[in-house]
PDB file of C-alpha atoms and ligand atoms in Angstrom:
ATOM      1  CA  MET Y 840     -32.633 -20.240-108.684  1.00  0.00           C
ATOM      2  CA  ASN Y 841     -29.692 -17.919-109.139  1.00  0.00           C
ATOM      3  CA  SER Y 842     -26.783 -17.493-106.709  1.00  0.00           C
ATOM      4  CA  SER Y 843     -25.383 -14.768-108.751  1.00  0.00           C
ATOM      5  CA  PRO Y 844     -28.155 -12.286-109.548  1.00  0.00           C
ATOM      6  CA  SER Y 845     -27.494  -9.192-111.761  1.00  0.00           C
ATOM      7  CA  PRO Y 846     -27.072  -5.362-110.491  1.00  0.00           C
ATOM      8  CA  CYS Y 847     -30.628  -4.895-111.268  1.00  0.00           C
ATOM      9  CA  HIS Y 848     -31.563  -7.126-108.210  1.00  0.00           C
ATOM     10  CA  SER Y 849     -30.737  -3.877-105.563  1.00  0.00           C
ATOM     11  CA  GLY Y 850     -33.412  -2.392-106.909  1.00  0.00           C
ATOM     12  CA  VAL Y 851     -35.792  -4.812-106.598  1.00  0.00           C
ATOM     13  CA  LEU Y 852     -34.694  -5.545-102.766  1.00  0.00           C
ATOM     14  CA  ARG Y 853     -35.619  -1.762-102.403  1.00  0.00           C
ATOM     15  CA  GLY Y 854     -38.672  -2.346-103.249  1.00  0.00           C
ATOM     16  CA  LEU Y 855     -39.524  -5.173-101.119  1.00  0.00           C
ATOM     17  CA  ALA Y 856     -37.775  -3.227 -98.436  1.00  0.00           C
ATOM     18  CA  SER Y 857     -40.438  -0.484 -98.898  1.00  0.00           C
ATOM     19  CA  GLY Y 858     -43.281  -2.658 -97.790  1.00  0.00           C
ATOM     20  CA  LEU Y 859     -42.128  -3.391 -94.495  1.00  0.00           C
ATOM     21  CA  GLY Y 860     -41.523  -0.560 -92.656  1.00  0.00           C
ATOM     22  CA  ILE Y 861     -37.526  -0.157 -93.401  1.00  0.00           C
ATOM     23  CA  SER Y 862     -36.526   3.395 -93.763  1.00  0.00           C
ATOM     24  CA  ALA Y 863     -32.699   2.971 -95.304  1.00  0.00           C
ATOM     25  CA  ILE Y 864     -31.485  -0.340 -96.697  1.00  0.00           C
ATOM     26  CA  GLY Y 865     -28.504  -1.010 -98.765  1.00  0.00           C
ATOM     27  CA  THR Y 866     -26.166  -3.974 -99.069  1.00  0.00           C
ATOM     28  CA  ALA Y 867     -21.707  -4.422 -98.716  1.00  0.00           C
ATOM     29  CA  ARG Y 868     -19.710  -6.884 -99.668  1.00  0.00           C
ATOM     30  CA  ILE Y 869     -18.728  -8.924 -97.267  1.00  0.00           C
ATOM     31  CA  GLU Y 870     -14.977  -9.310 -96.322  1.00  0.00           C
ATOM     32  CA  PRO Y 871     -12.537  -9.262 -93.427  1.00  0.00           C
ATOM     33  CA  VAL Y 872     -13.227  -5.740 -91.439  1.00  0.00           C
ATOM     34  CA  GLU Y 873     -10.758  -3.261 -92.088  1.00  0.00           C
ATOM     35  CA  ASP Y 874      -7.281  -3.541 -89.749  1.00  0.00           C
ATOM     36  CA  ALA Y 875      -8.054   0.132 -88.645  1.00  0.00           C
ATOM     37  CA  VAL Y 876     -11.229  -0.225 -87.063  1.00  0.00           C
ATOM     38  CA  VAL Y 877      -9.974  -3.987 -85.684  1.00  0.00           C
ATOM     39  CA  ASP Y 878      -7.249  -2.041 -83.755  1.00  0.00           C
ATOM     40  CA  SER Y 879      -9.374   0.851 -82.361  1.00  0.00           C
ATOM     41  CA  TYR Y 880     -11.699  -1.799 -81.253  1.00  0.00           C
ATOM     42  CA  ARG Y 881      -9.096  -3.369 -79.459  1.00  0.00           C
ATOM     43  CA  ARG Y 882      -7.550  -0.443 -77.875  1.00  0.00           C
ATOM     44  CA  TRP Y 883     -11.364   0.304 -76.470  1.00  0.00           C
ATOM     45  CA  ILE Y 884     -11.459  -3.339 -75.062  1.00  0.00           C
ATOM     46  CA  GLY Y 885      -8.047  -2.910 -73.855  1.00  0.00           C
ATOM     47  CA  ILE Y 886      -8.652   0.417 -71.847  1.00  0.00           C
ATOM     48  CA  GLY Y 887     -11.874  -1.027 -69.978  1.00  0.00           C
ATOM     49  CA  HIS Y 888     -14.051   1.376 -71.557  1.00  0.00           C
ATOM     50  CA  HIS Y 889     -16.180  -1.316 -72.401  1.00  0.00           C
ATOM     51  CA  GLY Y 890     -17.396  -1.622 -68.555  1.00  0.00           C
ATOM     52  CA  ASP Y 891     -18.860  -5.073 -67.412  1.00  0.00           C
ATOM     53  CA  MET Y 892     -20.016  -5.888 -71.144  1.00  0.00           C
ATOM     54  CA  SER Y 893     -17.639  -8.774 -71.003  1.00  0.00           C
ATOM     55  CA  TYR Y 894     -19.523 -10.041 -74.471  1.00  0.00           C
ATOM     56  CA  LEU Y 895     -18.016  -7.353 -76.370  1.00  0.00           C
ATOM     57  CA  ASP Y 896     -14.454  -9.105 -75.579  1.00  0.00           C
ATOM     58  CA  ARG Y 897     -15.475 -12.465 -77.451  1.00  0.00           C
ATOM     59  CA  TYR Y 898     -16.367 -13.902 -80.659  1.00  0.00           C
ATOM     60  CA  HIS Y 899     -13.728 -11.644 -81.870  1.00  0.00           C
ATOM     61  CA  ASP Y 900     -13.068 -14.207 -84.941  1.00  0.00           C
ATOM     62  CA  ILE Y 901     -16.390 -13.121 -85.978  1.00  0.00           C
ATOM     63  CA  ARG Y 902     -16.579  -9.618 -85.314  1.00  0.00           C
ATOM     64  CA  HIS Y 903     -13.716  -9.283 -87.569  1.00  0.00           C
ATOM     65  CA  ASN Y 904     -15.047 -11.787 -90.255  1.00  0.00           C
ATOM     66  CA  PRO Y 905     -18.904 -11.988 -90.869  1.00  0.00           C
ATOM     67  CA  GLU Y 906     -18.547 -15.129 -93.123  1.00  0.00           C
ATOM     68  CA  LEU Y 907     -17.713 -17.072 -90.237  1.00  0.00           C
ATOM     69  CA  LEU Y 908     -21.386 -16.927 -88.713  1.00  0.00           C
ATOM     70  CA  LEU Y 909     -23.234 -18.289 -92.273  1.00  0.00           C
ATOM     71  CA  PRO Y 910     -20.295 -19.975 -94.119  1.00  0.00           C
ATOM     72  CA  GLY Y 911     -20.028 -18.640 -97.919  1.00  0.00           C
ATOM     73  CA  ALA Y 912     -22.052 -15.338 -97.100  1.00  0.00           C
ATOM     74  CA  ARG Y 913     -21.174 -13.269 -99.766  1.00  0.00           C
ATOM     75  CA  THR Y 914     -23.543  -9.760 -98.623  1.00  0.00           C
ATOM     76  CA  ILE Y 915     -24.415  -8.081 -95.785  1.00  0.00           C
ATOM     77  CA  ILE Y 916     -27.727  -6.560 -95.885  1.00  0.00           C
ATOM     78  CA  VAL Y 917     -28.340  -3.909 -93.375  1.00  0.00           C
ATOM     79  CA  ALA Y 918     -31.947  -2.464 -92.814  1.00  0.00           C
ATOM     80  CA  ALA Y 919     -32.805   0.779 -90.741  1.00  0.00           C
ATOM     81  CA  PHE Y 920     -35.902   0.933 -88.888  1.00  0.00           C
ATOM     82  CA  ASN Y 921     -37.283   4.519 -87.388  1.00  0.00           C
ATOM     83  CA  TYR Y 922     -38.626   4.194 -84.013  1.00  0.00           C
ATOM     84  CA  TYR Y 923     -38.565   7.969 -83.155  1.00  0.00           C
ATOM     85  CA  PRO Y 924     -41.538   8.661 -81.556  1.00  0.00           C
ATOM     86  CA  SER Y 925     -44.825  10.804 -82.478  1.00  0.00           C
ATOM     87  CA  ARG Y 926     -45.559  11.098 -78.232  1.00  0.00           C
ATOM     88  CA  ILE Y 927     -43.356  11.305 -75.724  1.00  0.00           C
ATOM     89  CA  GLN Y 928     -42.988  11.156 -71.911  1.00  0.00           C
ATOM     90  CA  ARG Y 929     -43.895  14.017 -69.646  1.00  0.00           C
ATOM     91  CA  ALA Y 930     -40.849  15.982 -69.056  1.00  0.00           C
ATOM     92  CA  ASP Y 931     -41.124  15.315 -65.328  1.00  0.00           C
ATOM     93  CA  ALA Y 932     -41.723  12.301 -65.573  1.00  0.00           C
ATOM     94  CA  PRO Y 933     -38.552   9.274 -65.104  1.00  0.00           C
ATOM     95  CA  GLN Y 934     -37.110   9.244 -68.710  1.00  0.00           C
ATOM     96  CA  PHE Y 935     -37.058   6.376 -70.906  1.00  0.00           C
ATOM     97  CA  ALA Y 936     -34.504   6.297 -74.156  1.00  0.00           C
ATOM     98  CA  TYR Y 937     -37.032   6.597 -77.227  1.00  0.00           C
ATOM     99  CA  TYR Y 938     -36.270   3.067 -78.394  1.00  0.00           C
ATOM    100  CA  ALA Y 939     -37.469   1.342 -75.804  1.00  0.00           C
ATOM    101  CA  TYR Y 940     -41.202   3.107 -75.748  1.00  0.00           C
ATOM    102  CA  GLY Y 941     -42.765   0.677 -77.686  1.00  0.00           C
ATOM    103  CA  ARG Y 942     -42.329  -3.130 -78.661  1.00  0.00           C
ATOM    104  CA  ASP Y 943     -39.265  -4.940 -78.389  1.00  0.00           C
ATOM    105  CA  TYR Y 944     -37.333  -3.909 -81.718  1.00  0.00           C
ATOM    106  CA  HIS Y 945     -35.230  -7.613 -81.274  1.00  0.00           C
ATOM    107  CA  GLU Y 946     -38.705  -8.740 -82.132  1.00  0.00           C
ATOM    108  CA  VAL Y 947     -40.517  -6.335 -84.362  1.00  0.00           C
ATOM    109  CA  VAL Y 948     -37.031  -5.850 -86.847  1.00  0.00           C
ATOM    110  CA  ARG Y 949     -36.033  -9.641 -86.574  1.00  0.00           C
ATOM    111  CA  ASP Y 950     -39.856 -10.871 -87.869  1.00  0.00           C
ATOM    112  CA  ARG Y 951     -39.666  -8.215 -90.761  1.00  0.00           C
ATOM    113  CA  LEU Y 952     -36.316  -8.738 -91.620  1.00  0.00           C
ATOM    114  CA  ARG Y 953     -37.649 -12.785 -91.634  1.00  0.00           C
ATOM    115  CA  ARG Y 954     -40.347 -11.709 -94.302  1.00  0.00           C
ATOM    116  CA  LEU Y 955     -37.634 -10.200 -96.031  1.00  0.00           C
ATOM    117  CA  SER Y 956     -35.426 -12.618 -96.219  1.00  0.00           C
ATOM    118  CA  ALA Y 957     -37.477 -15.706 -97.256  1.00  0.00           C
ATOM    119  CA  GLU Y 958     -39.024 -13.302 -99.827  1.00  0.00           C
ATOM    120  CA  ILE Y 959     -35.276 -12.917-101.232  1.00  0.00           C
ATOM    121  CA  GLU Y 960     -34.961 -17.183-100.911  1.00  0.00           C
ATOM    122  CA  SER Y 961     -37.835 -17.078-102.460  1.00  0.00           C
ATOM    123  CA  ARG Y 962     -37.021 -14.896-105.638  1.00  0.00           C
ATOM    124  CA  TRP Y 963     -33.211 -15.888-106.018  1.00  0.00           C
ATOM    125  CA  GLY Y 964     -32.069 -18.620-103.709  1.00  0.00           C
ATOM    126  CA  GLY Y 965     -29.080 -18.735-101.643  1.00  0.00           C
ATOM    127  CA  GLU Y 966     -28.935 -19.125 -97.673  1.00  0.00           C
ATOM    128  CA  SER Y 967     -29.442 -16.566 -95.393  1.00  0.00           C
ATOM    129  CA  ARG Y 968     -29.559 -15.711 -91.869  1.00  0.00           C
ATOM    130  CA  VAL Y 969     -31.068 -12.620 -89.882  1.00  0.00           C
ATOM    131  CA  CYS Y 970     -29.154 -10.745 -87.178  1.00  0.00           C
ATOM    132  CA  VAL Y 971     -30.733  -8.725 -84.893  1.00  0.00           C
ATOM    133  CA  ASP Y 972     -28.255  -7.705 -81.813  1.00  0.00           C
ATOM    134  CA  THR Y 973     -28.046 -11.673 -82.133  1.00  0.00           C
ATOM    135  CA  ALA Y 974     -24.638 -12.004 -83.645  1.00  0.00           C
ATOM    136  CA  PRO Y 975     -21.115 -10.231 -82.524  1.00  0.00           C
ATOM    137  CA  LEU Y 976     -21.414  -7.887 -86.075  1.00  0.00           C
ATOM    138  CA  PHE Y 977     -19.854  -3.960 -85.949  1.00  0.00           C
ATOM    139  CA  GLU Y 978     -23.194  -3.111 -87.415  1.00  0.00           C
ATOM    140  CA  ARG Y 979     -22.591   0.655 -87.726  1.00  0.00           C
ATOM    141  CA  TYR Y 980     -19.508  -0.034 -89.576  1.00  0.00           C
ATOM    142  CA  TRP Y 981     -21.297  -2.551 -92.026  1.00  0.00           C
ATOM    143  CA  ALA Y 982     -24.445  -0.220 -92.348  1.00  0.00           C
ATOM    144  CA  VAL Y 983     -21.303   2.649 -93.373  1.00  0.00           C
ATOM    145  CA  LYS Y 984     -20.491  -0.008 -96.016  1.00  0.00           C
ATOM    146  CA  ALA Y 985     -23.858  -0.279 -97.285  1.00  0.00           C
ATOM    147  CA  GLY Y 986     -24.362   3.515 -98.043  1.00  0.00           C
ATOM    148  CA  ILE Y 987     -26.837   3.954 -94.979  1.00  0.00           C
ATOM    149  CA  GLY Y 988     -25.376   6.683 -93.369  1.00  0.00           C
ATOM    150  CA  ILE Y 989     -22.194   7.974 -91.359  1.00  0.00           C
ATOM    151  CA  ILE Y 990     -21.080   7.315 -88.040  1.00  0.00           C
ATOM    152  CA  GLY Y 991     -21.333  10.248 -85.620  1.00  0.00           C
ATOM    153  CA  LEU Y 992     -18.874  11.812 -82.755  1.00  0.00           C
ATOM    154  CA  ASN Y 993     -21.484  10.424 -80.359  1.00  0.00           C
ATOM    155  CA  SER Y 994     -21.135   6.819 -82.061  1.00  0.00           C
ATOM    156  CA  GLN Y 995     -24.221   6.702 -83.391  1.00  0.00           C
ATOM    157  CA  LEU Y 996     -25.319   5.864 -87.290  1.00  0.00           C
ATOM    158  CA  ILE Y 997     -26.515   9.076 -89.029  1.00  0.00           C
ATOM    159  CA  ILE Y 998     -28.774   8.675 -91.983  1.00  0.00           C
ATOM    160  CA  PRO Y 999     -28.238  11.791 -93.887  1.00  0.00           C
ATOM    161  CA  GLY Y1000     -31.876  13.990 -93.965  1.00  0.00           C
ATOM    162  CA  LYS Y1001     -33.591  11.269 -91.308  1.00  0.00           C
ATOM    163  CA  GLY Y1002     -31.209  11.353 -88.137  1.00  0.00           C
ATOM    164  CA  SER Y1003     -30.279   8.493 -85.419  1.00  0.00           C
ATOM    165  CA  TYR Y1004     -33.344   7.309 -84.338  1.00  0.00           C
ATOM    166  CA  PHE Y1005     -33.191   3.874 -85.956  1.00  0.00           C
ATOM    167  CA  PHE Y1006     -32.623   0.376 -84.886  1.00  0.00           C
ATOM    168  CA  LEU Y1007     -30.487  -1.355 -87.535  1.00  0.00           C
ATOM    169  CA  GLY Y1008     -30.954  -5.009 -88.783  1.00  0.00           C
ATOM    170  CA  GLU Y1009     -28.945  -7.246 -91.173  1.00  0.00           C
ATOM    171  CA  ILE Y1010     -29.519  -9.946 -93.439  1.00  0.00           C
ATOM    172  CA  LEU Y1011     -26.297 -12.109 -93.912  1.00  0.00           C
ATOM    173  CA  THR Y1012     -26.652 -13.862 -97.706  1.00  0.00           C
ATOM    174  CA  THR Y1013     -24.912 -16.332-100.271  1.00  0.00           C
ATOM    175  CA  LEU Y1014     -26.181 -14.106-102.819  1.00  0.00           C
ATOM    176  CA  THR Y1015     -23.809 -11.761-104.672  1.00  0.00           C
ATOM    177  CA  PHE Y1016     -25.754  -8.423-104.968  1.00  0.00           C
ATOM    178  CA  ASP Y1017     -24.913  -5.328-106.753  1.00  0.00           C
ATOM    179  CA  HIS Y1018     -23.054  -3.485-103.710  1.00  0.00           C
ATOM    180  CA  ASP Y1019     -23.563  -0.129-102.528  1.00  0.00           C
ATOM    181  CA  SER Y1020     -20.666   2.362-101.663  1.00  0.00           C
ATOM    182  CA  PRO Y1021     -20.134   4.542 -98.491  1.00  0.00           C
ATOM    183  CA  ILE Y1022     -21.976   8.161 -98.478  1.00  0.00           C
ATOM    184  CA  GLY Y1023     -18.380   9.396 -97.033  1.00  0.00           C
ATOM    185  CA  GLY Y1024     -17.647  12.688 -94.672  1.00  0.00           C
ATOM    186  CA  ASP Y1025     -18.397  12.869 -91.490  1.00  0.00           C
ATOM    187  CA  CYS Y1026     -21.365  14.198 -89.243  1.00  0.00           C
ATOM    188  CA  GLY Y1027     -20.459  18.043 -89.287  1.00  0.00           C
ATOM    189  CA  ARG Y1028     -18.272  17.708 -85.628  1.00  0.00           C
ATOM    190  CA  CYS Y1029     -20.476  20.590 -84.243  1.00  0.00           C
ATOM    191  CA  GLY Y1030     -19.684  19.081 -80.650  1.00  0.00           C
ATOM    192  CA  ARG Y1031     -23.133  19.432 -79.212  1.00  0.00           C
ATOM    193  CA  CYS Y1032     -23.227  15.493 -78.341  1.00  0.00           C
ATOM    194  CA  ILE Y1033     -19.710  16.000 -76.788  1.00  0.00           C
ATOM    195  CA  SER Y1034     -21.066  19.473 -74.360  1.00  0.00           C
ATOM    196  CA  ARG Y1035     -24.452  17.912 -73.449  1.00  0.00           C
ATOM    197  CA  CYS Y1036     -23.852  14.297 -72.268  1.00  0.00           C
ATOM    198  CA  PRO Y1037     -23.941  14.041 -68.710  1.00  0.00           C
ATOM    199  CA  ALA Y1038     -22.021  11.422 -68.425  1.00  0.00           C
ATOM    200  CA  GLY Y1039     -19.229  13.332 -70.262  1.00  0.00           C
ATOM    201  CA  ALA Y1040     -18.368   9.780 -71.830  1.00  0.00           C
ATOM    202  CA  ILE Y1041     -18.097  11.072 -75.660  1.00  0.00           C
ATOM    203  CA  SER Y1042     -14.524  11.862 -76.406  1.00  0.00           C
ATOM    204  CA  SER Y1043     -13.513  14.538 -79.245  1.00  0.00           C
ATOM    205  CA  ASP Y1044     -12.513  11.963 -81.396  1.00  0.00           C
ATOM    206  CA  GLY Y1045     -15.622  10.070 -81.364  1.00  0.00           C
ATOM    207  CA  SER Y1046     -14.599   7.232 -78.821  1.00  0.00           C
ATOM    208  CA  VAL Y1047     -17.479   6.699 -75.982  1.00  0.00           C
ATOM    209  CA  ASN Y1048     -16.132   5.605 -72.821  1.00  0.00           C
ATOM    210  CA  ALA Y1049     -19.437   3.003 -72.106  1.00  0.00           C
ATOM    211  CA  SER Y1050     -18.256   2.191 -68.626  1.00  0.00           C
ATOM    212  CA  LYS Y1051     -19.474   6.146 -67.799  1.00  0.00           C
ATOM    213  CA  CYS Y1052     -22.723   6.364 -69.829  1.00  0.00           C
ATOM    214  CA  LEU Y1053     -25.677   6.473 -68.609  1.00  0.00           C
ATOM    215  CA  SER Y1054     -27.486   3.933 -71.369  1.00  0.00           C
ATOM    216  CA  TYR Y1055     -24.905   1.474 -69.726  1.00  0.00           C
ATOM    217  CA  LEU Y1056     -25.367   2.282 -66.353  1.00  0.00           C
ATOM    218  CA  THR Y1057     -29.370   1.918 -66.519  1.00  0.00           C
ATOM    219  CA  ILE Y1058     -29.676  -0.936 -68.413  1.00  0.00           C
ATOM    220  CA  GLU Y1059     -26.566  -3.249 -68.358  1.00  0.00           C
ATOM    221  CA  TYR Y1060     -24.696  -2.325 -65.616  1.00  0.00           C
ATOM    222  CA  ARG Y1061     -25.604  -4.833 -62.321  1.00  0.00           C
ATOM    223  CA  GLY Y1062     -25.524  -4.197 -58.814  1.00  0.00           C
ATOM    224  CA  ASP Y1063     -25.073  -1.075 -56.732  1.00  0.00           C
ATOM    225  CA  LEU Y1064     -24.488   2.170 -59.186  1.00  0.00           C
ATOM    226  CA  PRO Y1065     -20.890   3.095 -58.479  1.00  0.00           C
ATOM    227  CA  GLU Y1066     -20.457   5.636 -56.291  1.00  0.00           C
ATOM    228  CA  GLY Y1067     -21.132   9.169 -57.724  1.00  0.00           C
ATOM    229  CA  SER Y1068     -23.475   8.206 -60.194  1.00  0.00           C
ATOM    230  CA  ASN Y1069     -25.990  10.884 -61.573  1.00  0.00           C
ATOM    231  CA  LEU Y1070     -28.336   9.308 -63.316  1.00  0.00           C
ATOM    232  CA  GLY Y1071     -30.470  12.770 -63.440  1.00  0.00           C
ATOM    233  CA  ASN Y1072     -33.959  11.948 -64.674  1.00  0.00           C
ATOM    234  CA  HIS Y1073     -32.746   8.708 -67.271  1.00  0.00           C
ATOM    235  CA  VAL Y1074     -34.667   6.007 -65.826  1.00  0.00           C
ATOM    236  CA  TYR Y1075     -33.483   3.822 -68.587  1.00  0.00           C
ATOM    237  CA  GLY Y1076     -31.024   4.781 -71.268  1.00  0.00           C
ATOM    238  CA  CYS Y1077     -30.685   7.933 -72.416  1.00  0.00           C
ATOM    239  CA  ASP Y1078     -31.114   9.994 -75.893  1.00  0.00           C
ATOM    240  CA  GLU Y1079     -29.204  13.282 -74.402  1.00  0.00           C
ATOM    241  CA  CYS Y1080     -26.908  12.981 -77.249  1.00  0.00           C
ATOM    242  CA  GLN Y1081     -29.158  12.141 -80.211  1.00  0.00           C
ATOM    243  CA  LYS Y1082     -31.341  15.106 -78.893  1.00  0.00           C
ATOM    244  CA  ALA Y1083     -28.690  17.297 -78.827  1.00  0.00           C
ATOM    245  CA  CYS Y1084     -27.430  16.533 -82.624  1.00  0.00           C
ATOM    246  CA  PRO Y1085     -28.542  18.588 -85.164  1.00  0.00           C
ATOM    247  CA  HIS Y1086     -29.192  15.891 -87.659  1.00  0.00           C
ATOM    248  CA  ASN Y1087     -32.267  14.634 -85.285  1.00  0.00           C
ATOM    249  CA  ARG Y1088     -33.958  18.083 -85.764  1.00  0.00           C
ATOM    250  CA  ASN Y1089     -36.338  17.493 -88.639  1.00  0.00           C
ATOM    251  CA  ALA Y1090     -36.997  13.783 -87.479  1.00  0.00           C
ATOM    252  CA  LYS Y1091     -40.188  12.236 -88.503  1.00  0.00           C
ATOM    253  CA  PRO Y1092     -42.084  10.055 -86.119  1.00  0.00           C
ATOM    254  CA  THR Y1093     -41.836   6.087 -86.876  1.00  0.00           C
ATOM    255  CA  ASP Y1094     -45.186   4.890 -88.837  1.00  0.00           C
ATOM    256  CA  ILE Y1095     -44.271   1.318 -87.304  1.00  0.00           C
ATOM    257  CA  ASP Y1096     -47.319   0.666 -85.310  1.00  0.00           C
ATOM    258  CA  GLU Y1097     -45.396  -1.651 -82.606  1.00  0.00           C
ATOM    259  CA  PHE Y1098     -42.934   1.213 -81.622  1.00  0.00           C
ATOM    260  CA  THR Y1099     -45.901   3.475 -80.604  1.00  0.00           C
ATOM    261  CA  PRO Y1100     -45.989   4.057 -76.947  1.00  0.00           C
ATOM    262  CA  SER Y1101     -48.990   3.033 -74.801  1.00  0.00           C
ATOM    263  CA  ASP Y1102     -51.014   5.369 -72.559  1.00  0.00           C
ATOM    264  CA  GLU Y1103     -50.562   3.461 -69.926  1.00  0.00           C
ATOM    265  CA  PHE Y1104     -46.372   3.503 -70.300  1.00  0.00           C
ATOM    266  CA  LEU Y1105     -46.574   7.274 -70.921  1.00  0.00           C
ATOM    267  CA  GLN Y1106     -48.190   7.970 -67.760  1.00  0.00           C
ATOM    268  CA  LEU Y1107     -45.727   6.574 -65.783  1.00  0.00           C
ATOM    269  CA  ASP Y1108     -44.524   8.506 -62.915  1.00  0.00           C
ATOM    270  CA  ILE Y1109     -41.351   8.254 -60.312  1.00  0.00           C
ATOM    271  CA  GLU Y1110     -43.849   6.529 -57.597  1.00  0.00           C
ATOM    272  CA  THR Y1111     -45.268   4.163 -59.624  1.00  0.00           C
ATOM    273  CA  LEU Y1112     -42.022   3.177 -61.267  1.00  0.00           C
ATOM    274  CA  ARG Y1113     -40.426   2.879 -57.654  1.00  0.00           C
ATOM    275  CA  ASN Y1114     -43.396   0.587 -56.177  1.00  0.00           C
ATOM    276  CA  LEU Y1115     -43.375  -1.638 -59.404  1.00  0.00           C
ATOM    277  CA  ASP Y1116     -43.587  -5.152 -58.532  1.00  0.00           C
ATOM    278  CA  ARG Y1117     -42.695  -8.296 -60.358  1.00  0.00           C
ATOM    279  CA  ASP Y1118     -46.454  -8.998 -61.837  1.00  0.00           C
ATOM    280  CA  ARG Y1119     -46.903  -5.468 -63.046  1.00  0.00           C
ATOM    281  CA  PHE Y1120     -43.311  -5.368 -64.403  1.00  0.00           C
ATOM    282  CA  ASN Y1121     -44.042  -8.137 -66.386  1.00  0.00           C
ATOM    283  CA  ALA Y1122     -47.657  -7.298 -67.789  1.00  0.00           C
ATOM    284  CA  LEU Y1123     -45.667  -3.597 -68.598  1.00  0.00           C
ATOM    285  CA  PHE Y1124     -42.221  -4.890 -70.077  1.00  0.00           C
ATOM    286  CA  ARG Y1125     -42.867  -8.539 -71.098  1.00  0.00           C
ATOM    287  CA  HIS Y1126     -42.611  -7.466 -74.883  1.00  0.00           C
ATOM    288  CA  SER Y1127     -40.285  -4.404 -74.193  1.00  0.00           C
ATOM    289  CA  ALA Y1128     -36.688  -4.056 -74.500  1.00  0.00           C
ATOM    290  CA  VAL Y1129     -37.135  -2.856 -70.808  1.00  0.00           C
ATOM    291  CA  LYS Y1130     -36.852  -6.219 -69.237  1.00  0.00           C
ATOM    292  CA  ARG Y1131     -33.197  -6.276 -70.391  1.00  0.00           C
ATOM    293  CA  ALA Y1132     -32.560  -3.876 -66.546  1.00  0.00           C
ATOM    294  CA  LYS Y1133     -34.961  -6.191 -65.442  1.00  0.00           C
ATOM    295  CA  LEU Y1134     -37.207  -5.465 -62.077  1.00  0.00           C
ATOM    296  CA  GLU Y1135     -34.610  -5.286 -60.063  1.00  0.00           C
ATOM    297  CA  GLY Y1136     -32.081  -2.755 -62.124  1.00  0.00           C
ATOM    298  CA  LEU Y1137     -35.207  -0.782 -63.061  1.00  0.00           C
ATOM    299  CA  LEU Y1138     -36.317   0.058 -59.414  1.00  0.00           C
ATOM    300  CA  ARG Y1139     -32.527   0.292 -58.199  1.00  0.00           C
ATOM    301  CA  ASN Y1140     -32.647   3.085 -61.262  1.00  0.00           C
ATOM    302  CA  ALA Y1141     -35.893   4.716 -60.210  1.00  0.00           C
ATOM    303  CA  ARG Y1142     -35.321   4.660 -56.584  1.00  0.00           C
ATOM    304  CA  SER Y1143     -31.484   6.455 -57.276  1.00  0.00           C
ATOM    305  CA  LEU Y1144     -33.505   9.485 -59.017  1.00  0.00           C
ATOM    306  CA  SER Y1145     -34.362  12.723 -56.798  1.00  0.00           C
ATOM    307  CA  SER Y1146     -37.512  13.625 -56.796  1.00  0.00           C
ATOM    308  CA  ALA Y1147     -39.397  14.683 -59.857  1.00  0.00           C
ATOM    309  CA  ASP Y1148     -38.896  18.599 -58.802  1.00  0.00           C
ATOM    310  CA  ASP Y1149     -35.022  17.656 -58.756  1.00  0.00           C
ATOM    311  CA  PHE Y1150     -34.965  16.275 -62.120  1.00  0.00           C
ATOM    312  CA  VAL Y1151     -32.119  18.006 -64.177  1.00  0.00           C
ATOM    313  CA  THR Y1152     -33.876  19.431 -67.776  1.00  0.00           C
ATOM    314  CA  LEU Y1153     -31.583  18.829 -70.441  1.00  0.00           C
TER     315      LEU Y1153
HETATM  316  S1  SF4 L 263     -26.313   8.056 -74.085  1.00  0.00           S
HETATM  317 FE1  SF4 L 263     -26.269   9.618 -72.679  1.00  0.00          FE
HETATM  318  S2  SF4 L 263     -24.234   9.276 -71.164  1.00  0.00           S
HETATM  319 FE2  SF4 L 263     -24.573   8.108 -72.987  1.00  0.00          FE
HETATM  320  S3  SF4 L 263     -22.919   8.912 -74.386  1.00  0.00           S
HETATM  321 FE3  SF4 L 263     -25.171   9.739 -75.158  1.00  0.00          FE
HETATM  322  S4  SF4 L 263     -25.348  11.355 -73.717  1.00  0.00           S
HETATM  323 FE4  SF4 L 263     -23.773  10.496 -72.875  1.00  0.00          FE
HETATM  324  S1  SF4 L 264     -24.252  16.326 -81.854  1.00  0.00           S
HETATM  325 FE1  SF4 L 264     -22.563  17.499 -83.561  1.00  0.00          FE
HETATM  326  S2  SF4 L 264     -20.500  16.411 -83.155  1.00  0.00           S
HETATM  327 FE2  SF4 L 264     -22.389  15.208 -82.397  1.00  0.00          FE
HETATM  328  S3  SF4 L 264     -22.959  13.677 -84.161  1.00  0.00           S
HETATM  329 FE3  SF4 L 264     -24.416  15.239 -84.025  1.00  0.00          FE
HETATM  330  S4  SF4 L 264     -23.143  16.615 -85.423  1.00  0.00           S
HETATM  331 FE4  SF4 L 264     -21.747  14.997 -84.775  1.00  0.00          FE
END
């Protein structure tokens, strides 16, 4: 066992990752998050753009210093998993965000990263911790640090040549790898995501007012929708700012089977969704990210949509 692997180990890491369906992987040195990023996040919270997601206003000490998640952690490994679907819903169906088409990414990404983490520990030792939305991490910040991509004006992580339909997961490790460098540059700032956003949630400085975003309203927000909310045809999440982005023009369908939607899912129509009962909801979404909205939230959304004939085609 060697707690200070030589630089060549990052190449080995990429080899290990390719067998796990990982589309991009990189490593960054763990150190406190840059002050400018911390300040910007504090301002965003301060003006209430996180809506009711109070968990985003907790654990700031950990968010600003991931070493608190794993004492002695030296490296954060960031991995990206493609979820762009090969088949999509009909345009006249209530739309689910692509990321929710298949099996819950928390399960799929966690299982694969645990396998990678076990491989790393057996080869080089050290201690590690897998995070898949399970810890307060600025994951896109770390993905940039690890040289995987850039952050677009729509706040999504964009992988050059591949687009933004990717889940991110992280492994913190006490091992020291050779670290990757940020790619640099910006997304091109074409502004299409801003014009396309049905909620007017994206600012020209690249900040997103989550409290207006349809992803937040349809998934995270509990209770009656705020007065004047217009979900269009979005029943769970929203991909409009990604669909508008030219970086996604050449997105390739995922080859991760678990993210492939079932026929039953693709056939869901507005009447079926409006009349879901708990048994059907559980059968359909037990292993799906959609369960986060709960039956009550999905029914609320489905019943807020106008009839399919009136759906806004965006
Ligand atoms: S997810 Fe939809 S509502 Fe949210 S910022 Fe993107 S386009 Fe706007
Ligand atoms: S749509 Fe244009 S401005 Fe928005 S993230 Fe993509 S490239 Fe950047």
